[in-house]
């Protein structure tokens, strides 16, 4: 009698196993990768944009220098000549947005007359201002 009882218990126990199954949660989609940063403008593009800007102003342009600063700004400098004028044109471009952020147009007439407030330098020449350290004699 023990044998049928033992077999019955084994058969019943294997059929009585109940596994709890939870409804699976919908899996979350993987997080989106961060938006990629636009590619910075290179030397050739900065120079090309500078030449375009210089020519649009009616100048004959001679590239003097172009370099990228640590602030992601391309500084492009030209010696310019055109319509009886000579001088320099300095352009600053944001390396990522490619926006022209600063223009310094230091161009003067060949006859020596500037464009109003555009000056090639801040020096007023000799004989300007007060002399310091020289006392006026009261004889």
PDB file of C-alpha atoms in Angstrom:
ATOM      1  CA  UNK A   1       0.000   0.000   0.000  1.00  0.00           C
ATOM      2  CA  UNK A   2       2.855   2.261   0.487  1.00  0.00           C
ATOM      3  CA  UNK A   3       3.994   2.040  -3.077  1.00  0.00           C
ATOM      4  CA  UNK A   4       0.737   3.249  -4.656  1.00  0.00           C
ATOM      5  CA  UNK A   5       0.535   5.987  -2.065  1.00  0.00           C
ATOM      6  CA  UNK A   6       4.074   7.089  -2.802  1.00  0.00           C
ATOM      7  CA  UNK A   7       3.446   7.028  -6.544  1.00  0.00           C
ATOM      8  CA  UNK A   8       0.228   8.983  -6.092  1.00  0.00           C
ATOM      9  CA  UNK A   9       1.983  11.639  -4.055  1.00  0.00           C
ATOM     10  CA  UNK A  10       4.722  11.991  -6.667  1.00  0.00           C
ATOM     11  CA  UNK A  11       2.230  12.319  -9.497  1.00  0.00           C
ATOM     12  CA  UNK A  12       0.091  14.802  -7.625  1.00  0.00           C
ATOM     13  CA  UNK A  13       3.005  16.905  -6.512  1.00  0.00           C
ATOM     14  CA  UNK A  14       4.368  17.285 -10.030  1.00  0.00           C
ATOM     15  CA  UNK A  15       0.981  18.395 -11.330  1.00  0.00           C
ATOM     16  CA  UNK A  16       0.339  20.765  -8.489  1.00  0.00           C
ATOM     17  CA  UNK A  17       3.244  23.015  -9.121  1.00  0.00           C
ATOM     18  CA  UNK A  18       1.855  26.434  -9.688  1.00  0.00           C
ATOM     19  CA  UNK A  19       4.125  29.091 -11.019  1.00  0.00           C
ATOM     20  CA  UNK A  20       3.024  32.649 -10.509  1.00  0.00           C
ATOM     21  CA  UNK A  21       3.320  34.645 -13.652  1.00  0.00           C
ATOM     22  CA  UNK A  22       3.070  38.382 -13.509  1.00  0.00           C
ATOM     23  CA  UNK A  23       1.918  40.288 -16.498  1.00  0.00           C
ATOM     24  CA  UNK A  24       5.086  41.611 -18.010  1.00  0.00           C
ATOM     25  CA  UNK A  25       5.459  45.368 -18.024  1.00  0.00           C
ATOM     26  CA  UNK A  26       5.929  46.890 -21.384  1.00  0.00           C
ATOM     27  CA  UNK A  27       9.657  47.415 -21.719  1.00  0.00           C
ATOM     28  CA  UNK A  28      10.770  50.997 -21.851  1.00  0.00           C
ATOM     29  CA  UNK A  29      12.344  52.094 -25.097  1.00  0.00           C
ATOM     30  CA  UNK A  30      16.071  52.655 -24.772  1.00  0.00           C
ATOM     31  CA  UNK A  31      16.978  56.267 -23.971  1.00  0.00           C
ATOM     32  CA  UNK A  32      17.613  58.452 -26.943  1.00  0.00           C
ATOM     33  CA  UNK A  33      21.214  59.283 -27.617  1.00  0.00           C
ATOM     34  CA  UNK A  34      22.066  62.905 -26.882  1.00  0.00           C
ATOM     35  CA  UNK A  35      21.706  65.182 -29.887  1.00  0.00           C
ATOM     36  CA  UNK A  36      24.894  65.208 -31.837  1.00  0.00           C
ATOM     37  CA  UNK A  37      26.842  68.441 -31.804  1.00  0.00           C
ATOM     38  CA  UNK A  38      27.129  69.974 -35.236  1.00  0.00           C
ATOM     39  CA  UNK A  39      30.470  69.633 -36.901  1.00  0.00           C
ATOM     40  CA  UNK A  40      32.726  72.639 -36.418  1.00  0.00           C
ATOM     41  CA  UNK A  41      33.676  74.732 -39.408  1.00  0.00           C
ATOM     42  CA  UNK A  42      37.153  73.935 -40.686  1.00  0.00           C
ATOM     43  CA  UNK A  43      39.948  76.202 -41.907  1.00  0.00           C
ATOM     44  CA  UNK A  44      38.942  75.993 -45.595  1.00  0.00           C
ATOM     45  CA  UNK A  45      35.303  76.851 -44.901  1.00  0.00           C
ATOM     46  CA  UNK A  46      36.240  79.773 -42.625  1.00  0.00           C
ATOM     47  CA  UNK A  47      38.580  81.191 -45.285  1.00  0.00           C
ATOM     48  CA  UNK A  48      35.993  80.701 -48.045  1.00  0.00           C
ATOM     49  CA  UNK A  49      33.318  82.487 -46.013  1.00  0.00           C
ATOM     50  CA  UNK A  50      35.797  85.280 -45.288  1.00  0.00           C
ATOM     51  CA  UNK A  51      36.624  85.706 -48.975  1.00  0.00           C
ATOM     52  CA  UNK A  52      32.896  85.794 -49.796  1.00  0.00           C
ATOM     53  CA  UNK A  53      32.319  88.528 -47.194  1.00  0.00           C
ATOM     54  CA  UNK A  54      35.355  90.511 -48.351  1.00  0.00           C
ATOM     55  CA  UNK A  55      34.343  90.382 -52.025  1.00  0.00           C
ATOM     56  CA  UNK A  56      30.749  91.286 -51.165  1.00  0.00           C
ATOM     57  CA  UNK A  57      32.158  94.558 -49.805  1.00  0.00           C
ATOM     58  CA  UNK A  58      33.836  95.232 -53.155  1.00  0.00           C
ATOM     59  CA  UNK A  59      37.416  94.631 -52.009  1.00  0.00           C
ATOM     60  CA  UNK A  60      40.295  92.759 -53.566  1.00  0.00           C
ATOM     61  CA  UNK A  61      41.294  90.445 -50.731  1.00  0.00           C
ATOM     62  CA  UNK A  62      44.629  88.999 -49.634  1.00  0.00           C
ATOM     63  CA  UNK A  63      44.386  86.477 -46.785  1.00  0.00           C
ATOM     64  CA  UNK A  64      46.732  87.379 -43.928  1.00  0.00           C
ATOM     65  CA  UNK A  65      45.705  84.905 -41.248  1.00  0.00           C
ATOM     66  CA  UNK A  66      42.959  82.523 -40.142  1.00  0.00           C
ATOM     67  CA  UNK A  67      42.888  80.630 -36.865  1.00  0.00           C
ATOM     68  CA  UNK A  68      40.454  79.006 -34.448  1.00  0.00           C
ATOM     69  CA  UNK A  69      40.427  80.371 -30.899  1.00  0.00           C
ATOM     70  CA  UNK A  70      39.747  78.386 -27.750  1.00  0.00           C
ATOM     71  CA  UNK A  71      36.264  79.944 -27.671  1.00  0.00           C
ATOM     72  CA  UNK A  72      35.264  78.193 -30.922  1.00  0.00           C
ATOM     73  CA  UNK A  73      35.612  81.403 -32.927  1.00  0.00           C
ATOM     74  CA  UNK A  74      37.338  81.560 -36.311  1.00  0.00           C
ATOM     75  CA  UNK A  75      39.280  84.802 -36.745  1.00  0.00           C
ATOM     76  CA  UNK A  76      39.922  85.526 -40.427  1.00  0.00           C
ATOM     77  CA  UNK A  77      42.042  88.547 -41.381  1.00  0.00           C
ATOM     78  CA  UNK A  78      42.535  90.073 -44.821  1.00  0.00           C
ATOM     79  CA  UNK A  79      44.573  92.894 -46.312  1.00  0.00           C
ATOM     80  CA  UNK A  80      42.138  94.649 -48.630  1.00  0.00           C
ATOM     81  CA  UNK A  81      42.424  96.937 -51.605  1.00  0.00           C
ATOM     82  CA  UNK A  82      39.557  98.376 -53.572  1.00  0.00           C
ATOM     83  CA  UNK A  83      37.847 101.494 -54.928  1.00  0.00           C
ATOM     84  CA  UNK A  84      40.766 103.694 -53.925  1.00  0.00           C
ATOM     85  CA  UNK A  85      40.894 102.249 -50.414  1.00  0.00           C
ATOM     86  CA  UNK A  86      43.387 100.146 -48.493  1.00  0.00           C
ATOM     87  CA  UNK A  87      43.418  98.511 -45.096  1.00  0.00           C
ATOM     88  CA  UNK A  88      42.401  95.412 -43.196  1.00  0.00           C
ATOM     89  CA  UNK A  89      39.203  93.441 -42.739  1.00  0.00           C
ATOM     90  CA  UNK A  90      38.920  91.240 -39.635  1.00  0.00           C
ATOM     91  CA  UNK A  91      36.012  88.788 -39.449  1.00  0.00           C
ATOM     92  CA  UNK A  92      34.942  86.521 -36.563  1.00  0.00           C
ATOM     93  CA  UNK A  93      32.766  83.459 -37.193  1.00  0.00           C
ATOM     94  CA  UNK A  94      31.172  81.103 -34.672  1.00  0.00           C
ATOM     95  CA  UNK A  95      32.732  77.727 -35.514  1.00  0.00           C
ATOM     96  CA  UNK A  96      29.519  75.742 -34.936  1.00  0.00           C
ATOM     97  CA  UNK A  97      26.646  78.028 -35.967  1.00  0.00           C
ATOM     98  CA  UNK A  98      28.770  79.574 -38.760  1.00  0.00           C
ATOM     99  CA  UNK A  99      27.293  82.997 -37.929  1.00  0.00           C
ATOM    100  CA  UNK A 100      29.356  86.100 -38.604  1.00  0.00           C
ATOM    101  CA  UNK A 101      29.655  87.508 -35.097  1.00  0.00           C
ATOM    102  CA  UNK A 102      32.031  90.444 -35.535  1.00  0.00           C
ATOM    103  CA  UNK A 103      33.365  92.627 -38.352  1.00  0.00           C
ATOM    104  CA  UNK A 104      36.228  95.065 -37.911  1.00  0.00           C
ATOM    105  CA  UNK A 105      36.595  97.018 -41.158  1.00  0.00           C
ATOM    106  CA  UNK A 106      39.833  99.029 -40.929  1.00  0.00           C
ATOM    107  CA  UNK A 107      39.835 100.503 -44.431  1.00  0.00           C
ATOM    108  CA  UNK A 108      40.919 104.033 -45.377  1.00  0.00           C
ATOM    109  CA  UNK A 109      41.094 106.034 -48.572  1.00  0.00           C
ATOM    110  CA  UNK A 110      44.507 105.959 -50.190  1.00  0.00           C
ATOM    111  CA  UNK A 111      44.399 109.743 -49.801  1.00  0.00           C
ATOM    112  CA  UNK A 112      44.451 109.338 -46.009  1.00  0.00           C
ATOM    113  CA  UNK A 113      40.758 109.994 -45.261  1.00  0.00           C
ATOM    114  CA  UNK A 114      39.096 107.254 -43.255  1.00  0.00           C
ATOM    115  CA  UNK A 115      35.526 106.059 -43.121  1.00  0.00           C
ATOM    116  CA  UNK A 116      34.560 108.301 -40.238  1.00  0.00           C
ATOM    117  CA  UNK A 117      35.011 106.337 -37.023  1.00  0.00           C
ATOM    118  CA  UNK A 118      37.069 103.521 -38.606  1.00  0.00           C
ATOM    119  CA  UNK A 119      40.662 104.127 -37.569  1.00  0.00           C
ATOM    120  CA  UNK A 120      43.654 101.965 -38.275  1.00  0.00           C
ATOM    121  CA  UNK A 121      45.028 102.562 -34.792  1.00  0.00           C
ATOM    122  CA  UNK A 122      44.433 104.550 -31.646  1.00  0.00           C
ATOM    123  CA  UNK A 123      47.636 106.574 -31.790  1.00  0.00           C
ATOM    124  CA  UNK A 124      47.148 110.284 -32.404  1.00  0.00           C
ATOM    125  CA  UNK A 125      50.767 110.940 -33.328  1.00  0.00           C
ATOM    126  CA  UNK A 126      53.366 113.195 -31.734  1.00  0.00           C
ATOM    127  CA  UNK A 127      52.453 116.537 -30.218  1.00  0.00           C
ATOM    128  CA  UNK A 128      49.095 115.440 -28.885  1.00  0.00           C
ATOM    129  CA  UNK A 129      48.078 115.591 -25.254  1.00  0.00           C
ATOM    130  CA  UNK A 130      49.786 117.041 -22.223  1.00  0.00           C
ATOM    131  CA  UNK A 131      53.424 116.538 -21.479  1.00  0.00           C
ATOM    132  CA  UNK A 132      53.865 115.139 -18.011  1.00  0.00           C
ATOM    133  CA  UNK A 133      56.828 115.814 -15.786  1.00  0.00           C
ATOM    134  CA  UNK A 134      57.693 119.184 -17.329  1.00  0.00           C
ATOM    135  CA  UNK A 135      57.079 122.186 -15.113  1.00  0.00           C
ATOM    136  CA  UNK A 136      56.256 125.514 -16.622  1.00  0.00           C
ATOM    137  CA  UNK A 137      58.761 128.125 -15.484  1.00  0.00           C
ATOM    138  CA  UNK A 138      57.433 131.228 -13.842  1.00  0.00           C
ATOM    139  CA  UNK A 139      60.323 133.617 -14.462  1.00  0.00           C
TER     140      UNK A 139
END
